[in-house]
């Protein structure tokens, strides 16, 4: 099969090499999946650079989520059979940027028929992260105002759609006119281009000075610091990540005097501590997709040959929306 492999870590264009490698086998509890679609995710950039929290033994194929068809099952597999269409999180060294990948049975889920392969492949990490943030770590309610930073990115775009599905007024913050157009297409009620406007002023204007009830922050740094200027009384700031490169140092006295909560989310921990919650979340996401309430918006559908370039552009911040590779 053809697969992108990393033999030495570095920037994506240098680290990734497309080559012919032996087809993987189905070990105990594993599925071999013919990849139909695999999105680019920021963890793939970090894997190339050797900066991800998981450091697979070299060489390996990145690609942390996919959609595809099961072509072989290992001993002990009971939930899936050859021919099933699934989405899932592959296991290194056989990640998703290849013609075939290996997925542990516990990390595989049914693919909803309402979504095509590219859309289904993007229903995993970003939507799970945003659902857990908005509905488990806090409880977003209809009529509340949700502010989403990096609203044209992988997790941010999912948060916009899930916020709308929950009945919230959604304000999306993006950088640039193209990303603003994408955010509007996702369904955001208000879009702020941070290159041209101050989101603090916009939030105060939209909410008549009250502030946002929930702020979804995968950026950190100054985005977090300024979010504290427009958080509502009894509001909740969700700390999702630090894509901006700077981890903020919250002033806890400020949280005290304004009565707001700072809530962290590490979605991956649920795979360790509560897989039943992940299964329940997936079923709810499938229901929302089948009802037409959410549909991953794919900005680029690329070939397998385009992986190195697409992952590099993602790492450099030169992409809009979700990039999906389809072998």
JSON list of C-alpha atoms in Angstrom, two decimals, residues 148-320:
[
{"chain": "A", "resi": 148, "resn": "UNK", "atom": "CA", "xyz": [-15.91, 30.95, 19.97]},
{"chain": "A", "resi": 149, "resn": "UNK", "atom": "CA", "xyz": [-12.26, 31.81, 19.32]},
{"chain": "A", "resi": 150, "resn": "UNK", "atom": "CA", "xyz": [-10.55, 30.38, 16.20]},
{"chain": "A", "resi": 151, "resn": "UNK", "atom": "CA", "xyz": [-14.06, 29.74, 14.92]},
{"chain": "A", "resi": 152, "resn": "UNK", "atom": "CA", "xyz": [-12.87, 28.67, 11.45]},
{"chain": "A", "resi": 153, "resn": "UNK", "atom": "CA", "xyz": [-10.53, 26.00, 12.84]},
{"chain": "A", "resi": 154, "resn": "UNK", "atom": "CA", "xyz": [-11.09, 22.31, 13.48]},
{"chain": "A", "resi": 155, "resn": "UNK", "atom": "CA", "xyz": [-12.53, 22.42, 17.00]},
{"chain": "A", "resi": 156, "resn": "UNK", "atom": "CA", "xyz": [-13.82, 25.98, 16.70]},
{"chain": "A", "resi": 157, "resn": "UNK", "atom": "CA", "xyz": [-15.97, 25.23, 13.66]},
{"chain": "A", "resi": 158, "resn": "UNK", "atom": "CA", "xyz": [-17.51, 22.29, 15.50]},
{"chain": "A", "resi": 159, "resn": "UNK", "atom": "CA", "xyz": [-18.24, 24.53, 18.50]},
{"chain": "A", "resi": 160, "resn": "UNK", "atom": "CA", "xyz": [-20.04, 27.03, 16.26]},
{"chain": "A", "resi": 161, "resn": "UNK", "atom": "CA", "xyz": [-22.37, 24.37, 14.84]},
{"chain": "A", "resi": 162, "resn": "UNK", "atom": "CA", "xyz": [-22.97, 22.67, 18.19]},
{"chain": "A", "resi": 163, "resn": "UNK", "atom": "CA", "xyz": [-23.67, 26.04, 19.79]},
{"chain": "A", "resi": 164, "resn": "UNK", "atom": "CA", "xyz": [-26.29, 26.83, 17.17]},
{"chain": "A", "resi": 165, "resn": "UNK", "atom": "CA", "xyz": [-27.79, 23.34, 17.56]},
{"chain": "A", "resi": 166, "resn": "UNK", "atom": "CA", "xyz": [-28.15, 24.04, 21.30]},
{"chain": "A", "resi": 167, "resn": "UNK", "atom": "CA", "xyz": [-30.07, 27.27, 20.63]},
{"chain": "A", "resi": 168, "resn": "UNK", "atom": "CA", "xyz": [-27.32, 29.70, 21.62]},
{"chain": "A", "resi": 169, "resn": "UNK", "atom": "CA", "xyz": [-26.42, 32.99, 19.95]},
{"chain": "A", "resi": 170, "resn": "UNK", "atom": "CA", "xyz": [-22.94, 32.32, 18.54]},
{"chain": "A", "resi": 171, "resn": "UNK", "atom": "CA", "xyz": [-20.23, 34.93, 18.05]},
{"chain": "A", "resi": 172, "resn": "UNK", "atom": "CA", "xyz": [-17.25, 33.62, 16.08]},
{"chain": "A", "resi": 173, "resn": "UNK", "atom": "CA", "xyz": [-13.81, 35.23, 16.19]},
{"chain": "A", "resi": 174, "resn": "UNK", "atom": "CA", "xyz": [-11.53, 34.63, 13.18]},
{"chain": "A", "resi": 175, "resn": "UNK", "atom": "CA", "xyz": [-8.49, 36.15, 11.50]},
{"chain": "A", "resi": 176, "resn": "UNK", "atom": "CA", "xyz": [-9.13, 37.37, 7.96]},
{"chain": "A", "resi": 177, "resn": "UNK", "atom": "CA", "xyz": [-11.94, 37.86, 5.46]},
{"chain": "A", "resi": 178, "resn": "UNK", "atom": "CA", "xyz": [-11.80, 34.33, 4.01]},
{"chain": "A", "resi": 179, "resn": "UNK", "atom": "CA", "xyz": [-12.13, 32.77, 7.44]},
{"chain": "A", "resi": 180, "resn": "UNK", "atom": "CA", "xyz": [-14.96, 35.17, 8.24]},
{"chain": "A", "resi": 181, "resn": "UNK", "atom": "CA", "xyz": [-16.88, 33.95, 5.18]},
{"chain": "A", "resi": 182, "resn": "UNK", "atom": "CA", "xyz": [-16.31, 30.34, 6.26]},
{"chain": "A", "resi": 183, "resn": "UNK", "atom": "CA", "xyz": [-17.55, 31.11, 9.77]},
{"chain": "A", "resi": 184, "resn": "UNK", "atom": "CA", "xyz": [-20.74, 32.66, 8.40]},
{"chain": "A", "resi": 185, "resn": "UNK", "atom": "CA", "xyz": [-21.29, 29.55, 6.30]},
{"chain": "A", "resi": 186, "resn": "UNK", "atom": "CA", "xyz": [-21.05, 27.50, 9.52]},
{"chain": "A", "resi": 187, "resn": "UNK", "atom": "CA", "xyz": [-24.02, 29.45, 10.86]},
{"chain": "A", "resi": 188, "resn": "UNK", "atom": "CA", "xyz": [-22.47, 31.93, 13.31]},
{"chain": "A", "resi": 189, "resn": "UNK", "atom": "CA", "xyz": [-24.85, 34.78, 14.19]},
{"chain": "A", "resi": 190, "resn": "UNK", "atom": "CA", "xyz": [-22.05, 37.34, 14.48]},
{"chain": "A", "resi": 191, "resn": "UNK", "atom": "CA", "xyz": [-18.55, 37.09, 13.00]},
{"chain": "A", "resi": 192, "resn": "UNK", "atom": "CA", "xyz": [-15.61, 39.17, 14.26]},
{"chain": "A", "resi": 193, "resn": "UNK", "atom": "CA", "xyz": [-12.48, 39.56, 12.11]},
{"chain": "A", "resi": 194, "resn": "UNK", "atom": "CA", "xyz": [-9.90, 40.20, 14.83]},
{"chain": "A", "resi": 195, "resn": "UNK", "atom": "CA", "xyz": [-7.68, 41.96, 12.27]},
{"chain": "A", "resi": 196, "resn": "UNK", "atom": "CA", "xyz": [-10.32, 44.66, 11.93]},
{"chain": "A", "resi": 197, "resn": "UNK", "atom": "CA", "xyz": [-12.38, 44.67, 15.13]},
{"chain": "A", "resi": 198, "resn": "UNK", "atom": "CA", "xyz": [-12.01, 44.23, 18.88]},
{"chain": "A", "resi": 199, "resn": "UNK", "atom": "CA", "xyz": [-14.09, 41.21, 19.89]},
{"chain": "A", "resi": 200, "resn": "UNK", "atom": "CA", "xyz": [-14.51, 42.65, 23.41]},
{"chain": "A", "resi": 201, "resn": "UNK", "atom": "CA", "xyz": [-16.37, 45.66, 22.03]},
{"chain": "A", "resi": 202, "resn": "UNK", "atom": "CA", "xyz": [-18.49, 43.50, 19.72]},
{"chain": "A", "resi": 203, "resn": "UNK", "atom": "CA", "xyz": [-19.52, 41.13, 22.53]},
{"chain": "A", "resi": 204, "resn": "UNK", "atom": "CA", "xyz": [-20.51, 44.01, 24.79]},
{"chain": "A", "resi": 205, "resn": "UNK", "atom": "CA", "xyz": [-22.50, 45.59, 21.98]},
{"chain": "A", "resi": 206, "resn": "UNK", "atom": "CA", "xyz": [-24.30, 42.38, 21.02]},
{"chain": "A", "resi": 207, "resn": "UNK", "atom": "CA", "xyz": [-25.17, 41.54, 24.63]},
{"chain": "A", "resi": 208, "resn": "UNK", "atom": "CA", "xyz": [-26.05, 45.10, 25.70]},
{"chain": "A", "resi": 209, "resn": "UNK", "atom": "CA", "xyz": [-23.05, 45.13, 28.03]},
{"chain": "A", "resi": 210, "resn": "UNK", "atom": "CA", "xyz": [-23.77, 41.85, 29.81]},
{"chain": "A", "resi": 211, "resn": "UNK", "atom": "CA", "xyz": [-21.01, 39.80, 28.18]},
{"chain": "A", "resi": 212, "resn": "UNK", "atom": "CA", "xyz": [-20.80, 36.24, 26.83]},
{"chain": "A", "resi": 213, "resn": "UNK", "atom": "CA", "xyz": [-22.20, 33.44, 28.96]},
{"chain": "A", "resi": 214, "resn": "UNK", "atom": "CA", "xyz": [-19.72, 30.89, 27.60]},
{"chain": "A", "resi": 215, "resn": "UNK", "atom": "CA", "xyz": [-16.35, 31.53, 25.94]},
{"chain": "A", "resi": 216, "resn": "UNK", "atom": "CA", "xyz": [-14.71, 28.68, 24.04]},
{"chain": "A", "resi": 217, "resn": "UNK", "atom": "CA", "xyz": [-10.95, 29.25, 23.86]},
{"chain": "A", "resi": 218, "resn": "UNK", "atom": "CA", "xyz": [-8.58, 26.91, 21.99]},
{"chain": "A", "resi": 219, "resn": "UNK", "atom": "CA", "xyz": [-6.07, 29.76, 21.50]},
{"chain": "A", "resi": 220, "resn": "UNK", "atom": "CA", "xyz": [-4.87, 30.96, 24.91]},
{"chain": "A", "resi": 221, "resn": "UNK", "atom": "CA", "xyz": [-2.51, 33.92, 25.30]},
{"chain": "A", "resi": 222, "resn": "UNK", "atom": "CA", "xyz": [-4.06, 37.31, 24.69]},
{"chain": "A", "resi": 223, "resn": "UNK", "atom": "CA", "xyz": [-7.32, 35.75, 23.48]},
{"chain": "A", "resi": 224, "resn": "UNK", "atom": "CA", "xyz": [-7.85, 34.36, 26.97]},
{"chain": "A", "resi": 225, "resn": "UNK", "atom": "CA", "xyz": [-6.74, 37.54, 28.73]},
{"chain": "A", "resi": 226, "resn": "UNK", "atom": "CA", "xyz": [-9.12, 39.72, 26.73]},
{"chain": "A", "resi": 227, "resn": "UNK", "atom": "CA", "xyz": [-11.94, 37.22, 27.12]},
{"chain": "A", "resi": 228, "resn": "UNK", "atom": "CA", "xyz": [-11.99, 38.05, 30.84]},
{"chain": "A", "resi": 229, "resn": "UNK", "atom": "CA", "xyz": [-13.00, 41.59, 29.81]},
{"chain": "A", "resi": 230, "resn": "UNK", "atom": "CA", "xyz": [-16.26, 40.39, 28.24]},
{"chain": "A", "resi": 231, "resn": "UNK", "atom": "CA", "xyz": [-17.34, 37.38, 30.28]},
{"chain": "A", "resi": 232, "resn": "UNK", "atom": "CA", "xyz": [-20.81, 37.65, 31.82]},
{"chain": "A", "resi": 233, "resn": "UNK", "atom": "CA", "xyz": [-21.75, 37.35, 35.48]},
{"chain": "A", "resi": 234, "resn": "UNK", "atom": "CA", "xyz": [-21.68, 33.60, 36.26]},
{"chain": "A", "resi": 235, "resn": "UNK", "atom": "CA", "xyz": [-20.13, 33.01, 32.85]},
{"chain": "A", "resi": 236, "resn": "UNK", "atom": "CA", "xyz": [-17.83, 30.11, 31.97]},
{"chain": "A", "resi": 237, "resn": "UNK", "atom": "CA", "xyz": [-14.51, 30.27, 30.12]},
{"chain": "A", "resi": 238, "resn": "UNK", "atom": "CA", "xyz": [-13.63, 26.92, 28.52]},
{"chain": "A", "resi": 239, "resn": "UNK", "atom": "CA", "xyz": [-9.90, 26.32, 28.19]},
{"chain": "A", "resi": 240, "resn": "UNK", "atom": "CA", "xyz": [-9.49, 23.96, 25.22]},
{"chain": "A", "resi": 241, "resn": "UNK", "atom": "CA", "xyz": [-5.87, 24.51, 24.20]},
{"chain": "A", "resi": 242, "resn": "UNK", "atom": "CA", "xyz": [-3.11, 26.96, 23.44]},
{"chain": "A", "resi": 243, "resn": "UNK", "atom": "CA", "xyz": [-2.82, 27.13, 19.66]},
{"chain": "A", "resi": 244, "resn": "UNK", "atom": "CA", "xyz": [-1.53, 30.69, 19.98]},
{"chain": "A", "resi": 245, "resn": "UNK", "atom": "CA", "xyz": [1.61, 29.31, 21.62]},
{"chain": "A", "resi": 246, "resn": "UNK", "atom": "CA", "xyz": [1.26, 31.09, 24.99]},
{"chain": "A", "resi": 247, "resn": "UNK", "atom": "CA", "xyz": [-0.27, 29.56, 28.12]},
{"chain": "A", "resi": 248, "resn": "UNK", "atom": "CA", "xyz": [-2.09, 32.31, 30.06]},
{"chain": "A", "resi": 249, "resn": "UNK", "atom": "CA", "xyz": [-1.62, 32.88, 33.76]},
{"chain": "A", "resi": 250, "resn": "UNK", "atom": "CA", "xyz": [-5.16, 33.55, 35.04]},
{"chain": "A", "resi": 251, "resn": "UNK", "atom": "CA", "xyz": [-5.71, 36.18, 37.69]},
{"chain": "A", "resi": 252, "resn": "UNK", "atom": "CA", "xyz": [-7.86, 34.12, 40.05]},
{"chain": "A", "resi": 253, "resn": "UNK", "atom": "CA", "xyz": [-8.88, 37.20, 42.03]},
{"chain": "A", "resi": 254, "resn": "UNK", "atom": "CA", "xyz": [-10.54, 38.46, 38.83]},
{"chain": "A", "resi": 255, "resn": "UNK", "atom": "CA", "xyz": [-12.57, 35.25, 38.53]},
{"chain": "A", "resi": 256, "resn": "UNK", "atom": "CA", "xyz": [-13.61, 35.75, 42.13]},
{"chain": "A", "resi": 257, "resn": "UNK", "atom": "CA", "xyz": [-14.75, 39.36, 41.87]},
{"chain": "A", "resi": 258, "resn": "UNK", "atom": "CA", "xyz": [-16.64, 38.80, 38.59]},
{"chain": "A", "resi": 259, "resn": "UNK", "atom": "CA", "xyz": [-18.14, 35.40, 39.55]},
{"chain": "A", "resi": 260, "resn": "UNK", "atom": "CA", "xyz": [-17.05, 33.42, 36.49]},
{"chain": "A", "resi": 261, "resn": "UNK", "atom": "CA", "xyz": [-15.68, 29.91, 36.13]},
{"chain": "A", "resi": 262, "resn": "UNK", "atom": "CA", "xyz": [-12.53, 28.72, 34.37]},
{"chain": "A", "resi": 263, "resn": "UNK", "atom": "CA", "xyz": [-13.09, 25.19, 33.06]},
{"chain": "A", "resi": 264, "resn": "UNK", "atom": "CA", "xyz": [-10.51, 22.95, 31.44]},
{"chain": "A", "resi": 265, "resn": "UNK", "atom": "CA", "xyz": [-11.10, 20.15, 28.96]},
{"chain": "A", "resi": 266, "resn": "UNK", "atom": "CA", "xyz": [-8.74, 17.36, 27.90]},
{"chain": "A", "resi": 267, "resn": "UNK", "atom": "CA", "xyz": [-10.95, 15.19, 25.72]},
{"chain": "A", "resi": 268, "resn": "UNK", "atom": "CA", "xyz": [-8.37, 12.40, 25.48]},
{"chain": "A", "resi": 269, "resn": "UNK", "atom": "CA", "xyz": [-8.74, 11.64, 29.20]},
{"chain": "A", "resi": 270, "resn": "UNK", "atom": "CA", "xyz": [-12.26, 10.34, 28.59]},
{"chain": "A", "resi": 271, "resn": "UNK", "atom": "CA", "xyz": [-10.73, 7.55, 26.50]},
{"chain": "A", "resi": 272, "resn": "UNK", "atom": "CA", "xyz": [-8.86, 6.52, 29.64]},
{"chain": "A", "resi": 273, "resn": "UNK", "atom": "CA", "xyz": [-11.50, 7.15, 32.31]},
{"chain": "A", "resi": 274, "resn": "UNK", "atom": "CA", "xyz": [-14.95, 7.05, 30.70]},
{"chain": "A", "resi": 275, "resn": "UNK", "atom": "CA", "xyz": [-15.28, 5.44, 27.27]},
{"chain": "A", "resi": 276, "resn": "UNK", "atom": "CA", "xyz": [-19.03, 5.05, 27.81]},
{"chain": "A", "resi": 277, "resn": "UNK", "atom": "CA", "xyz": [-19.31, 8.84, 27.75]},
{"chain": "A", "resi": 278, "resn": "UNK", "atom": "CA", "xyz": [-17.53, 8.92, 24.38]},
{"chain": "A", "resi": 279, "resn": "UNK", "atom": "CA", "xyz": [-19.91, 6.32, 22.97]},
{"chain": "A", "resi": 280, "resn": "UNK", "atom": "CA", "xyz": [-22.92, 8.30, 24.21]},
{"chain": "A", "resi": 281, "resn": "UNK", "atom": "CA", "xyz": [-21.47, 11.49, 22.73]},
{"chain": "A", "resi": 282, "resn": "UNK", "atom": "CA", "xyz": [-20.96, 9.81, 19.36]},
{"chain": "A", "resi": 283, "resn": "UNK", "atom": "CA", "xyz": [-24.55, 8.63, 19.24]},
{"chain": "A", "resi": 284, "resn": "UNK", "atom": "CA", "xyz": [-25.75, 12.14, 20.01]},
{"chain": "A", "resi": 285, "resn": "UNK", "atom": "CA", "xyz": [-23.51, 13.56, 17.26]},
{"chain": "A", "resi": 286, "resn": "UNK", "atom": "CA", "xyz": [-24.93, 11.01, 14.80]},
{"chain": "A", "resi": 287, "resn": "UNK", "atom": "CA", "xyz": [-28.45, 12.02, 15.80]},
{"chain": "A", "resi": 288, "resn": "UNK", "atom": "CA", "xyz": [-27.64, 15.70, 15.24]},
{"chain": "A", "resi": 289, "resn": "UNK", "atom": "CA", "xyz": [-26.08, 14.88, 11.87]},
{"chain": "A", "resi": 290, "resn": "UNK", "atom": "CA", "xyz": [-29.05, 12.77, 10.81]},
{"chain": "A", "resi": 291, "resn": "UNK", "atom": "CA", "xyz": [-31.38, 15.61, 11.84]},
{"chain": "A", "resi": 292, "resn": "UNK", "atom": "CA", "xyz": [-29.38, 18.08, 9.76]},
{"chain": "A", "resi": 293, "resn": "UNK", "atom": "CA", "xyz": [-28.37, 20.14, 12.80]},
{"chain": "A", "resi": 294, "resn": "UNK", "atom": "CA", "xyz": [-24.63, 19.65, 12.19]},
{"chain": "A", "resi": 295, "resn": "UNK", "atom": "CA", "xyz": [-22.61, 18.91, 9.06]},
{"chain": "A", "resi": 296, "resn": "UNK", "atom": "CA", "xyz": [-18.81, 19.20, 9.03]},
{"chain": "A", "resi": 297, "resn": "UNK", "atom": "CA", "xyz": [-17.99, 21.88, 6.46]},
{"chain": "A", "resi": 298, "resn": "UNK", "atom": "CA", "xyz": [-15.08, 20.64, 4.33]},
{"chain": "A", "resi": 299, "resn": "UNK", "atom": "CA", "xyz": [-13.12, 23.47, 2.74]},
{"chain": "A", "resi": 300, "resn": "UNK", "atom": "CA", "xyz": [-10.69, 21.32, 0.72]},
{"chain": "A", "resi": 301, "resn": "UNK", "atom": "CA", "xyz": [-10.96, 17.74, -0.53]},
{"chain": "A", "resi": 302, "resn": "UNK", "atom": "CA", "xyz": [-7.46, 16.67, -1.53]},
{"chain": "A", "resi": 303, "resn": "UNK", "atom": "CA", "xyz": [-5.74, 13.53, -2.80]},
{"chain": "A", "resi": 304, "resn": "UNK", "atom": "CA", "xyz": [-3.35, 11.34, -0.86]},
{"chain": "A", "resi": 305, "resn": "UNK", "atom": "CA", "xyz": [-0.49, 12.95, -2.80]},
{"chain": "A", "resi": 306, "resn": "UNK", "atom": "CA", "xyz": [-1.35, 16.31, -1.19]},
{"chain": "A", "resi": 307, "resn": "UNK", "atom": "CA", "xyz": [-0.80, 15.27, 2.44]},
{"chain": "A", "resi": 308, "resn": "UNK", "atom": "CA", "xyz": [2.61, 16.86, 3.03]},
{"chain": "A", "resi": 309, "resn": "UNK", "atom": "CA", "xyz": [1.58, 20.18, 1.49]},
{"chain": "A", "resi": 310, "resn": "UNK", "atom": "CA", "xyz": [-1.78, 20.27, 3.28]},
{"chain": "A", "resi": 311, "resn": "UNK", "atom": "CA", "xyz": [-0.35, 19.44, 6.72]},
{"chain": "A", "resi": 312, "resn": "UNK", "atom": "CA", "xyz": [2.40, 22.02, 6.19]},
{"chain": "A", "resi": 313, "resn": "UNK", "atom": "CA", "xyz": [-0.13, 24.72, 5.31]},
{"chain": "A", "resi": 314, "resn": "UNK", "atom": "CA", "xyz": [-2.17, 23.82, 8.38]},
{"chain": "A", "resi": 315, "resn": "UNK", "atom": "CA", "xyz": [0.93, 24.14, 10.55]},
{"chain": "A", "resi": 316, "resn": "UNK", "atom": "CA", "xyz": [1.75, 27.54, 9.04]},
{"chain": "A", "resi": 317, "resn": "UNK", "atom": "CA", "xyz": [-1.78, 28.83, 9.64]},
{"chain": "A", "resi": 318, "resn": "UNK", "atom": "CA", "xyz": [-2.52, 29.14, 5.92]},
{"chain": "A", "resi": 319, "resn": "UNK", "atom": "CA", "xyz": [-5.67, 27.03, 5.80]},
{"chain": "A", "resi": 320, "resn": "UNK", "atom": "CA", "xyz": [-9.36, 27.80, 6.23]}
]
